[in-house]
Short mmCIF file of C-alpha atoms in Angstrom, two decimals:
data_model
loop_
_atom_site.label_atom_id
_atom_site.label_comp_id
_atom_site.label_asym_id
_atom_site.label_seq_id
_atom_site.Cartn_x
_atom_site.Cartn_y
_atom_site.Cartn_z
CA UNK H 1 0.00 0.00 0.00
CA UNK H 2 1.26 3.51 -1.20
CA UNK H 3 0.96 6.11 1.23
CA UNK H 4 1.24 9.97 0.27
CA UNK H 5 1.28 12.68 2.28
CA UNK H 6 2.55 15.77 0.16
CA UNK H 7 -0.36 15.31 -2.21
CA UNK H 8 -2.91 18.74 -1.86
CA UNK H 9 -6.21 18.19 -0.28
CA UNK H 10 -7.77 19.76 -3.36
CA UNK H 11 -6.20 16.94 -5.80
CA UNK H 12 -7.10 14.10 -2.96
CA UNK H 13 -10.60 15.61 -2.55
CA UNK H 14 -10.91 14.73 -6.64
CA UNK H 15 -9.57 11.93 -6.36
CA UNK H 16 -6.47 12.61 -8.65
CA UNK H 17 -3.28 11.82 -8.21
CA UNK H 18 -4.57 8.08 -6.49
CA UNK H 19 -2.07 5.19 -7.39
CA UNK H 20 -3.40 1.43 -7.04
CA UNK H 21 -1.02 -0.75 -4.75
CA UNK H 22 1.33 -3.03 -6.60
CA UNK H 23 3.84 -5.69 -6.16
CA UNK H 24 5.40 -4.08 -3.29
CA UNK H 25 2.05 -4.66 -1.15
CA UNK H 26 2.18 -3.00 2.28
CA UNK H 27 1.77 -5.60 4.65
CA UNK H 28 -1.05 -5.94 7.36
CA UNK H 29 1.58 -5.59 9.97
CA UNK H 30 2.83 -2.44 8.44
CA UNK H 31 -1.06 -1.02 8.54
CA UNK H 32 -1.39 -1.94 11.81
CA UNK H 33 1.99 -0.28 13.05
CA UNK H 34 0.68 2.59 11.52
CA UNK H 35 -2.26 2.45 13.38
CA UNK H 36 -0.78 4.30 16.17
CA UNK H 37 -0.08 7.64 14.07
CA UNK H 38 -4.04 8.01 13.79
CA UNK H 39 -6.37 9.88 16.00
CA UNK H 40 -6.99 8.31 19.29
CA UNK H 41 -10.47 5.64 19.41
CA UNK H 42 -12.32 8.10 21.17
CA UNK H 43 -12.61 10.42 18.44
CA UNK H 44 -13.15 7.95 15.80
CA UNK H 45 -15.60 6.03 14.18
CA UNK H 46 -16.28 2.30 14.28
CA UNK H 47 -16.25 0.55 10.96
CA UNK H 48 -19.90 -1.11 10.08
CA UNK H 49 -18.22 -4.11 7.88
CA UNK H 50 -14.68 -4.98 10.73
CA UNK H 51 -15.52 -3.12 13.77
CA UNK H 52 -12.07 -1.71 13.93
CA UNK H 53 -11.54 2.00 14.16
CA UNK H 54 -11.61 4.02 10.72
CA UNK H 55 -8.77 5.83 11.33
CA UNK H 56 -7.34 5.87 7.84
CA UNK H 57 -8.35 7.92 5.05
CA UNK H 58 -9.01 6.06 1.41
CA UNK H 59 -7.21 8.58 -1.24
CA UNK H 60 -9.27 6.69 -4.01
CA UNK H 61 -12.65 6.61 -2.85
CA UNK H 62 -12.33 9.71 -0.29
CA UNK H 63 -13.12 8.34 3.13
CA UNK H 64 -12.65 7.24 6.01
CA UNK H 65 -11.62 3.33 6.36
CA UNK H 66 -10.40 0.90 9.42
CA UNK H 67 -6.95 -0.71 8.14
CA UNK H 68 -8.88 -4.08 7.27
CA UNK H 69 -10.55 -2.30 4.63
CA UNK H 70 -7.04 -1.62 3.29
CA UNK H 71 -5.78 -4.63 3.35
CA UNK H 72 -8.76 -7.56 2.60
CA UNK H 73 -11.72 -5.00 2.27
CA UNK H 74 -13.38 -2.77 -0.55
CA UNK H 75 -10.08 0.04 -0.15
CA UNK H 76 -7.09 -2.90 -0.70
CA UNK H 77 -4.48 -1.67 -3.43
CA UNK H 78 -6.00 2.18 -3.24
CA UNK H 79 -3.79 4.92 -1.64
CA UNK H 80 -4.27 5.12 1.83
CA UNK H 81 -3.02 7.32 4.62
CA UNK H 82 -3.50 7.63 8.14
CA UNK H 83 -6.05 10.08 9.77
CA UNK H 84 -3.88 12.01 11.47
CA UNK H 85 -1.51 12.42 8.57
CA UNK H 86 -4.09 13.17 6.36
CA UNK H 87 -5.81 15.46 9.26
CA UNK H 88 -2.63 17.52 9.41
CA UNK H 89 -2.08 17.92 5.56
CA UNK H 90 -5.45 19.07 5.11
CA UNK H 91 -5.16 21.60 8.54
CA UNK H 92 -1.46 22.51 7.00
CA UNK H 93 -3.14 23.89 3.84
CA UNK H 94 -5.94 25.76 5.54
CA UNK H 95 -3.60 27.13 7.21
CA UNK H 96 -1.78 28.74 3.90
CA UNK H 97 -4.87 29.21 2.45
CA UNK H 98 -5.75 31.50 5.41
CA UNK H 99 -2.57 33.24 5.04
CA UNK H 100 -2.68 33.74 1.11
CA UNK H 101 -6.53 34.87 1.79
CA UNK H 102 -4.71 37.48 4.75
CA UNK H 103 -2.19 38.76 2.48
CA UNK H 104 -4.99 39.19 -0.64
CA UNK H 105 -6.62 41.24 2.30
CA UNK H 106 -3.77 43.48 3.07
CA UNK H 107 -3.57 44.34 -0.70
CA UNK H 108 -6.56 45.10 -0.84
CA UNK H 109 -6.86 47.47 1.88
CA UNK H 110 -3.80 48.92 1.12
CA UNK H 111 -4.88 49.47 -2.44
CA UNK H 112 -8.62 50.79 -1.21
CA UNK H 113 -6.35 53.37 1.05
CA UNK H 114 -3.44 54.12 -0.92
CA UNK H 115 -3.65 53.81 -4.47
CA UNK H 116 -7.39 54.44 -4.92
CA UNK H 117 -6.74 57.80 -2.14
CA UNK H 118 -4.82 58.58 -4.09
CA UNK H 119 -6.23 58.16 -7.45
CA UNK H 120 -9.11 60.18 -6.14
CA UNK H 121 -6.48 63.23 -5.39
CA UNK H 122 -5.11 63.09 -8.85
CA UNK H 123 -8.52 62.76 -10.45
CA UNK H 124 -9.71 66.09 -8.80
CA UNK H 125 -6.31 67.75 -9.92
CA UNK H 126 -6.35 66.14 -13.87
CA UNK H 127 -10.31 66.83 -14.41
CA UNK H 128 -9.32 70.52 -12.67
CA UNK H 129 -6.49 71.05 -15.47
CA UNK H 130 -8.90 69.55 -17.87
CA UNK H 131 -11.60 72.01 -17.65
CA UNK H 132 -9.37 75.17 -17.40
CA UNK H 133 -7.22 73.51 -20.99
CA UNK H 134 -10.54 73.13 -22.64
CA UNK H 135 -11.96 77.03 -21.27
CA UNK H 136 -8.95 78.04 -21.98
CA UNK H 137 -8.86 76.76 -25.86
CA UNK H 138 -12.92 77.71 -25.84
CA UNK H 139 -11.93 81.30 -24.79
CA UNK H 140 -8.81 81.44 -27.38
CA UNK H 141 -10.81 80.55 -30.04
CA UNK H 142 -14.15 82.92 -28.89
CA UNK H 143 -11.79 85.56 -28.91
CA UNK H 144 -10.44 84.73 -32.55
CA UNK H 145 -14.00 84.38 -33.68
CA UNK H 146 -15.05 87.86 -32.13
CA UNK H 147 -12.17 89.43 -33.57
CA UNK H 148 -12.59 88.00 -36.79
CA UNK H 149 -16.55 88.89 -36.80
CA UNK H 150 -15.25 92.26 -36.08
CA UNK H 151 -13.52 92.32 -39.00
CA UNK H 152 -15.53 91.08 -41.60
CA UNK H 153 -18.66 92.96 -40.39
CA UNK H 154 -16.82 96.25 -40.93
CA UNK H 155 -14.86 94.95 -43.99
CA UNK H 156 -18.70 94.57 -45.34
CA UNK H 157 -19.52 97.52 -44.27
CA UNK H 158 -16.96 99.27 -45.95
CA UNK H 159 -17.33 97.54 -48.82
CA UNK H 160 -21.20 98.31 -48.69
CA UNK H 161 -20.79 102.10 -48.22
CA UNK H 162 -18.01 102.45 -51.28
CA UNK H 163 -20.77 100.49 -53.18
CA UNK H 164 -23.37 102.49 -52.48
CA UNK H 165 -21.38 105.95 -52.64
CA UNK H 166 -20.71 104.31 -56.51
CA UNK H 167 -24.47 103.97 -57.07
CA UNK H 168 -24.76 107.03 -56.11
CA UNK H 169 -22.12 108.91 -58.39
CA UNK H 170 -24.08 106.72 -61.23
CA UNK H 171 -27.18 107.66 -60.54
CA UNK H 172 -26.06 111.41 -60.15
CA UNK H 173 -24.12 111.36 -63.39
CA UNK H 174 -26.41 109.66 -65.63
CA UNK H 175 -29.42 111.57 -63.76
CA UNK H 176 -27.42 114.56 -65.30
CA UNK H 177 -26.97 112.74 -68.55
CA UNK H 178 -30.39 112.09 -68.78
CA UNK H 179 -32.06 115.41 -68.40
CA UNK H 180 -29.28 116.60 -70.55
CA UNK H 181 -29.66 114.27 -73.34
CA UNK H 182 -33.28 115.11 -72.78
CA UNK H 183 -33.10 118.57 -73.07
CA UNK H 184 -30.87 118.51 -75.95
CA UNK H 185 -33.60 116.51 -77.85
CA UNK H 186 -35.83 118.45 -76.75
CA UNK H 187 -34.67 121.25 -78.81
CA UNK H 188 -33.51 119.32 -81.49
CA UNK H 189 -37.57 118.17 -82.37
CA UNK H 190 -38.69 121.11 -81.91
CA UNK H 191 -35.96 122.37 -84.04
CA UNK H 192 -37.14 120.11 -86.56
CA UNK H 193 -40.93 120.63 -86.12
CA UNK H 194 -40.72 124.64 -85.69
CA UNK H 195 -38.36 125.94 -88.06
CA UNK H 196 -38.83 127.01 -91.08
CA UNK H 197 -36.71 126.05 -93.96
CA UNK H 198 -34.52 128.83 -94.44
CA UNK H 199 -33.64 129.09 -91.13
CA UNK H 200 -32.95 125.09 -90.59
CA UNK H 201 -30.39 125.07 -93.07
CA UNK H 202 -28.38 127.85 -91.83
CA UNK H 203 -28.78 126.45 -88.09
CA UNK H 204 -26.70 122.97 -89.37
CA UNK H 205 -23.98 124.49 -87.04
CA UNK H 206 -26.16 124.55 -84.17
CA UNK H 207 -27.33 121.47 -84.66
CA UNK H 208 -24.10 119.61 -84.79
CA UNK H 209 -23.07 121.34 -81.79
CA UNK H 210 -26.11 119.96 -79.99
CA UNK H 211 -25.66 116.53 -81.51
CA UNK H 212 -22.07 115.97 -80.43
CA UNK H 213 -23.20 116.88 -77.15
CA UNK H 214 -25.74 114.46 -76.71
CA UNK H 215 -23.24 112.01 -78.56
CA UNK H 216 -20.57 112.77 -75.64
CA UNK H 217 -23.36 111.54 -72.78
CA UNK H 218 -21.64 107.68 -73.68
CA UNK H 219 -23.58 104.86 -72.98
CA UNK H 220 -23.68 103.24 -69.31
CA UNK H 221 -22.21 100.22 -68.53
CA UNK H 222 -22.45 97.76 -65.58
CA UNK H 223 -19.16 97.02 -64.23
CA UNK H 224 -17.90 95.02 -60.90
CA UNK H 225 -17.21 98.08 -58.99
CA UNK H 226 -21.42 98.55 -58.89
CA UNK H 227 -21.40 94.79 -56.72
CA UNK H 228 -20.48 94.18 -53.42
CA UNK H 229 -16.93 91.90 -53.46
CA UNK H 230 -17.44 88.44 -51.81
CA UNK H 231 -14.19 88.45 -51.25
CA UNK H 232 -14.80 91.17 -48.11
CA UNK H 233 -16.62 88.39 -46.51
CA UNK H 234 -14.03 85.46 -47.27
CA UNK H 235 -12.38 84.55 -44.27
CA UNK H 236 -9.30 81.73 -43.84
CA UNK H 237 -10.23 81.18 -40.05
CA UNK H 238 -14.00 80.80 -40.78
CA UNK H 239 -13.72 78.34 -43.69
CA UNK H 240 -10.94 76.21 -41.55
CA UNK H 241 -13.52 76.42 -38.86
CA UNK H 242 -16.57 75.52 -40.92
CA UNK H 243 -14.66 72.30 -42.79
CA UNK H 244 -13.53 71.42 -39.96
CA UNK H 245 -17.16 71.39 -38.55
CA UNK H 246 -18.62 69.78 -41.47
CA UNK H 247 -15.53 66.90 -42.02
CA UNK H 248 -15.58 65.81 -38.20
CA UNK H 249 -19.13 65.97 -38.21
CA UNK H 250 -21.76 62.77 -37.83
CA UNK H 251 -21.52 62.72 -41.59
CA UNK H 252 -17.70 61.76 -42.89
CA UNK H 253 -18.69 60.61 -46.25
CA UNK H 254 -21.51 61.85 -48.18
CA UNK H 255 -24.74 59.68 -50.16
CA UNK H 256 -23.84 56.16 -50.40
CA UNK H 257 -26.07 56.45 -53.56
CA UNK H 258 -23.17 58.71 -55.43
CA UNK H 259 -21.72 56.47 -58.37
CA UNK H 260 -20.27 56.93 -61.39
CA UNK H 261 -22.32 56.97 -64.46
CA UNK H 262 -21.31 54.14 -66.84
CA UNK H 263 -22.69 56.21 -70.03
CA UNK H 264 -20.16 58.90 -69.19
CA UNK H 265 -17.33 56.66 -68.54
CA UNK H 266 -14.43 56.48 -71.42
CA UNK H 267 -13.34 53.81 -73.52
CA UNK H 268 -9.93 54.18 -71.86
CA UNK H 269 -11.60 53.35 -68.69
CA UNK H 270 -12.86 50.53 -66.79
CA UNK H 271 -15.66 50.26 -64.78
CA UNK H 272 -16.19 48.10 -61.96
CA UNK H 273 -19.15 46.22 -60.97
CA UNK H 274 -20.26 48.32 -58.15
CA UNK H 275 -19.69 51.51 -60.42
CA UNK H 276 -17.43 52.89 -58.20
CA UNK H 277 -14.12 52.26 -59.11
CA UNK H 278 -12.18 53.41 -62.61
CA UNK H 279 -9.60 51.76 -64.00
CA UNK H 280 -7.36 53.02 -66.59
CA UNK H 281 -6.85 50.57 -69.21
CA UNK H 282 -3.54 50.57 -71.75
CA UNK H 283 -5.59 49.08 -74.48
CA UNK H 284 -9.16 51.32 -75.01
CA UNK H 285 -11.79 49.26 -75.14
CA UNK H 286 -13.74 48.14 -78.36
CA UNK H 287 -17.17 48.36 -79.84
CA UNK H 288 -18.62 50.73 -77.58
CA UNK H 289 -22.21 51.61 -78.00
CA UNK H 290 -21.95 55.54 -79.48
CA UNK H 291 -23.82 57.54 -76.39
CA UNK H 292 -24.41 61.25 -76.48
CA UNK H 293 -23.17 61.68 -72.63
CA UNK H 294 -19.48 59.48 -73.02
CA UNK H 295 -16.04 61.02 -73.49
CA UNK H 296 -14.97 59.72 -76.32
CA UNK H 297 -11.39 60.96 -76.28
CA UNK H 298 -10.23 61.89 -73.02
CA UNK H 299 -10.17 59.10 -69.73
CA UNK H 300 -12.68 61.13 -68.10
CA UNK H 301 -15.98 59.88 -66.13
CA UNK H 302 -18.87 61.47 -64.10
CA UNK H 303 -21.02 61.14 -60.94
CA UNK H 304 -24.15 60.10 -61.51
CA UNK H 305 -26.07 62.23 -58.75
CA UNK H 306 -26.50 66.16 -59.84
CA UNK H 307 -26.05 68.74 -56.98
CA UNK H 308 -28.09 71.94 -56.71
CA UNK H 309 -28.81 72.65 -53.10
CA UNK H 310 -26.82 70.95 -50.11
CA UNK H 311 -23.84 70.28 -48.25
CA UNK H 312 -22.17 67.40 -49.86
CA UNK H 313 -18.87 65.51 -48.83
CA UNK H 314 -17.51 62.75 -50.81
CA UNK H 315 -13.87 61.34 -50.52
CA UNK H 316 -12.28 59.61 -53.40
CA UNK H 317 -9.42 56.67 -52.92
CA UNK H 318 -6.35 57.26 -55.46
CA UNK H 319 -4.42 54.90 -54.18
CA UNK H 320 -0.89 54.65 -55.62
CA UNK H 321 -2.36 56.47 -59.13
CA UNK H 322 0.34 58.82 -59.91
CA UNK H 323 -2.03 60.87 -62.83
CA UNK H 324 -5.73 61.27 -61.93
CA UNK H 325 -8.00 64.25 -61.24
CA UNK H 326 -10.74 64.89 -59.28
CA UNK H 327 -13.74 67.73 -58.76
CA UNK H 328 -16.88 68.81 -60.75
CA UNK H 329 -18.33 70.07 -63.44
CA UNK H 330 -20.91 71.25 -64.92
CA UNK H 331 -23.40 68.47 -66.93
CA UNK H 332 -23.35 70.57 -70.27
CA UNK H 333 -19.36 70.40 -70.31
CA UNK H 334 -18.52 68.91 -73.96
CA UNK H 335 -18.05 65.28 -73.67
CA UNK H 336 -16.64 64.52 -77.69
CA UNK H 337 -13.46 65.64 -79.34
CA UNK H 338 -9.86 66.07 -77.90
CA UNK H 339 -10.34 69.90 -77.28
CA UNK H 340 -10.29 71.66 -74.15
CA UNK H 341 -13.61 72.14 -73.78
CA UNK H 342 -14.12 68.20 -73.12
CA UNK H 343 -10.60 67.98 -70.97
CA UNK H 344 -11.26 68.68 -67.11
CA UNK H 345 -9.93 71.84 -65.85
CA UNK H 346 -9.43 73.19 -69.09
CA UNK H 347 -12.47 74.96 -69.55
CA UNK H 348 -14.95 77.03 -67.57
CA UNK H 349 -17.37 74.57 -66.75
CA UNK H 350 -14.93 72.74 -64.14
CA UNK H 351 -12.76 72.61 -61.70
CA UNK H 352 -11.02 69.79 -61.00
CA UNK H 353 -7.96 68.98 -58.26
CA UNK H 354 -4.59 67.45 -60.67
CA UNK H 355 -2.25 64.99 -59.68
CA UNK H 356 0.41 64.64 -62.79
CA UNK H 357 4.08 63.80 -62.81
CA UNK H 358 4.28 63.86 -58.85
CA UNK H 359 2.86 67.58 -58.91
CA UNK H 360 -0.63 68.43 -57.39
CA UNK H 361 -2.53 71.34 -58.99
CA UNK H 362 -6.18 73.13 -58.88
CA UNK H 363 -7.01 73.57 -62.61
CA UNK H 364 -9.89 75.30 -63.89
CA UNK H 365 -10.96 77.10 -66.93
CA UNK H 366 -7.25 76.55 -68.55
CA UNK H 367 -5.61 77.98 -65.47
CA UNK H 368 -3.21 75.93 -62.91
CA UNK H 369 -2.70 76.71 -59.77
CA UNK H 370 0.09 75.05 -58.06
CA UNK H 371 -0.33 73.34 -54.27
CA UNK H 372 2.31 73.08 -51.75
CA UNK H 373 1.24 68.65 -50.63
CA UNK H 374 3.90 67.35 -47.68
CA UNK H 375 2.61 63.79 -47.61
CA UNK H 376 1.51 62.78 -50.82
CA UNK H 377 -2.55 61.63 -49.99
CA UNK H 378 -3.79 57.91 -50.20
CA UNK H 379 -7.37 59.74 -50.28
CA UNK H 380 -8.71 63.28 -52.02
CA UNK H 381 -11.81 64.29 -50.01
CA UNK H 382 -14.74 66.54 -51.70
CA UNK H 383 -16.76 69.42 -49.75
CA UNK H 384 -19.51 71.34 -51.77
CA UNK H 385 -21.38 73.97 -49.88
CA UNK H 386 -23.68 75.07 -51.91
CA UNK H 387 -25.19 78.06 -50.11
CA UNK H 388 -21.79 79.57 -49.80
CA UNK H 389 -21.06 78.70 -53.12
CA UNK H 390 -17.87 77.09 -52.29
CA UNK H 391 -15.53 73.91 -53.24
CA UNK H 392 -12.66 72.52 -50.80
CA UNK H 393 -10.37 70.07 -51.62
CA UNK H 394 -8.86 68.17 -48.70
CA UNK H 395 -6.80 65.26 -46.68
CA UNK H 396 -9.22 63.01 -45.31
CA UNK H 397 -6.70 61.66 -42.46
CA UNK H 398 -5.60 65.07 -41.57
CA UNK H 399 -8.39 67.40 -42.67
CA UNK H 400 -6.12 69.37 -44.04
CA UNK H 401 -7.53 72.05 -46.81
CA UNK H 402 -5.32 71.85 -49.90
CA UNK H 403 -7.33 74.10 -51.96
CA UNK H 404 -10.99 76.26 -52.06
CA UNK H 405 -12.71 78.24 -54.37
CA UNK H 406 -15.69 80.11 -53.79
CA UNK H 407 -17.61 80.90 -57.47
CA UNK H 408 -21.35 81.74 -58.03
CA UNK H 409 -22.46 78.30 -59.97
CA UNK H 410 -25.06 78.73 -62.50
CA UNK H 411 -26.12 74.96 -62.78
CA UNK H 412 -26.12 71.73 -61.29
CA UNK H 413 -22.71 70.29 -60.59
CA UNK H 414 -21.53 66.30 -61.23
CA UNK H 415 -18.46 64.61 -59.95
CA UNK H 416 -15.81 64.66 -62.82
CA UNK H 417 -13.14 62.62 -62.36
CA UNK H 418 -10.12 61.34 -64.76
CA UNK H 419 -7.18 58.80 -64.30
CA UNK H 420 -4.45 57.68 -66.78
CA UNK H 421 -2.70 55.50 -64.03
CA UNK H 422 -3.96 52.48 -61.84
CA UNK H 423 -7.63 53.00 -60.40
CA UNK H 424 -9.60 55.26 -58.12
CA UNK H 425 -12.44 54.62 -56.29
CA UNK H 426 -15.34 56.11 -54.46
CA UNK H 427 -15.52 55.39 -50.79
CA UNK H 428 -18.87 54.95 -49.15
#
């Protein structure tokens, strides 16, 4: 018979760890010399089957046995050990249990007292220096708004009075001119309705004179100094503010419903399945329906959803394309021929953000405009305003404005995009 005493409690109490008695047998001499390391009879039971004391402990079967029952009863060849040894063990690790359940304690309280104290402390003192960093930003930026609003009120203003002090002059002058010019023919018909013959034709002098005068009243002509400049209410700070407003705003990306139109899209392009996606392709492809609304000549392609009213946002994935542009145009821009009026940014009816030979550039109506990119963009992001009449071009990661233009649209705008390199994509 095996007897173990280092075994835990918890592995004896499931019964692991139990090893069946082999050739080397204890002997029921041995049992009963062991007998005397147990608990004393008055403290222990009497077993039902032998009568003797059960002061063993059965390993196998967990309980308590007399050391017949390990030797010719129901226990023989499972791991026994005597009460008291097994009494001991299991008071032994109660015992460090206790302790380990002490020391947990002390941690505890030490950690309720000390660390969570003071916790509490620096919580006060960060959510203090919290509130005065955000108040204090809040205030720095009230102030820049007020002084800003400041400025543009009475830059309008200004710009309103030397307006209306031009009106003014106008009306004053051509008031003049008018009851001049009315004067003068005036006396010209009744010149011609009063005088007699002989007297008209030696009054030619007079006449001339009179006509040369009214000739010299000019004609009047509307010019840009009669209109209020938008540019007195254009403002860097209030346009950073407002995109940033708009591009951090519930709304990241604009209508999910924004493709590209596959009648527009070039036979030098590819569309993909979901219609968002161009492709440039080195070999055009062939037998093309003819369509009215496609480019025939340049690798250009537009959105299929017209804007008129709105705040729209819309970023655009061009990847590693090293020769694409994006923006929009108008829907009447020339789609056939190689001319300018059917190449993006060319022409006056778009306006379109260039990437080209590693340069980035705003192009519109023929003219470039060169931008100043650090980190060349995985992603070109879209804002149209239309009340305000305005198109930004930005980094989606960084909201960072690389170009805006503010112009008075007469129609409906589309997407326009173009790519001669790799693919771009609309992201929803």
């Amino acid at each position: 018979m095996e007897i173990n005493c280092d075994q835990p409690i918890f592995s004896m109490l499931s019964g692991s760890g139990s090893k069946e008695m082999g050739g080397a047998a204890t002997s029921p001499a041995a049992i009963t010399a062991n007998i005397g390391s147990g608990i004393s009879s008055g403290e222990c039971e009497l077993c039902v089957e032998h009568e003797s004391e059960m002061n063993w402990f059965c390993g196998t079967e967990q309980k308590l046995i007399c050391s017949r029952c390990a030797v010719v009863g129901s226990c023989q060849g499972h791991t026994v050990t005597p009460l008291a040894t097994r009494v001991t063990a299991v008071r032994n690790q109660l015992v460090d249990v206790c302790e380990k359940m002490q020391l947990q304690a002390l941690r505890i309280e030490k950690f309720i007292n000390q660390t969570l104290t003071a916790k509490e402390q620096k919580l006060q003192t960060a959510a203090s220096k919290a509130r005065e960093q955000v108040l204090a930003q809040v205030n720095a930026a009230r102030e820049a708004l007020e002084e800003e609003e400041q400025r543009l009120l009475e830059e309008i203003q200004r710009e309103e009075e030397r307006v209306e002090q031009c009106l003014l002059t106008q009306r004053a002058h051509w008031s003049q001119a008018l009851a001049s010019l009315s004067q003068t023919r005036s006396h010209l018909v009744h010149t011609l309705t009063h005088t007699q013959d002989a007297q008209l034709v030696t009054s030619v002098q007079d006449i001339a004179e009179r006509v040369e005068e009214a000739e010299g009243v000019g004609e009047p002509c509307d010019t840009d100094q009669l209109n209020l400049n938008p540019g007195c209410s254009d403002s860097k700070l209030l346009r950073g503010l407002w995109s940033t407003a708009v591009l951090l705003g519930p709304k990241a990306y604009g209508s999910p419903y924004l493709k590209f139109d596959e009648r527009t899209v070039s036979h030098l392009l590819s569309l993909s399945d979901d219609f968002c996606t161009l492709t440039f392709q080195k070999k055009a492809r062939q037998s093309l329906p003819y369509d009215p609304a496609r480019f025939d000549c340049w690798p250009n392609a537009l959105g299929s959803l017209p804007l008129s009213s709105g705040t729209h946002n819309w970023v655009v994935d061009v990847g590693q394309s090293g020769a694409f542009k994006v923006g929009f145009c108008y829907a009447s821009m020339e789609r056939k021929g190689s001319g300018n009026e059917a190449r993006l940014g060319h022409n006056a009816k778009s306006w379109v953000l260039s990437h080209y030979d590693g340069d980035y550039s705003f192009c519109h109506a023929g003219k470039k405009v060169p931008l100043q990119v650090v980190k060349r963009p995985q992603r070109i992001g879209l804002l149209l305003d239309w009340q305000s009449q305005m198109l930004l071009f930005y980094e989606p990661d960084s909201s960072a404005v690389l170009y805006s233009v503010t112009q008075q649209f007469s129609a409906p705008l589309l997407l326009a995009c173009a790519v001669t390199d790799r693919s771009i994509t609309i992201l929803h």
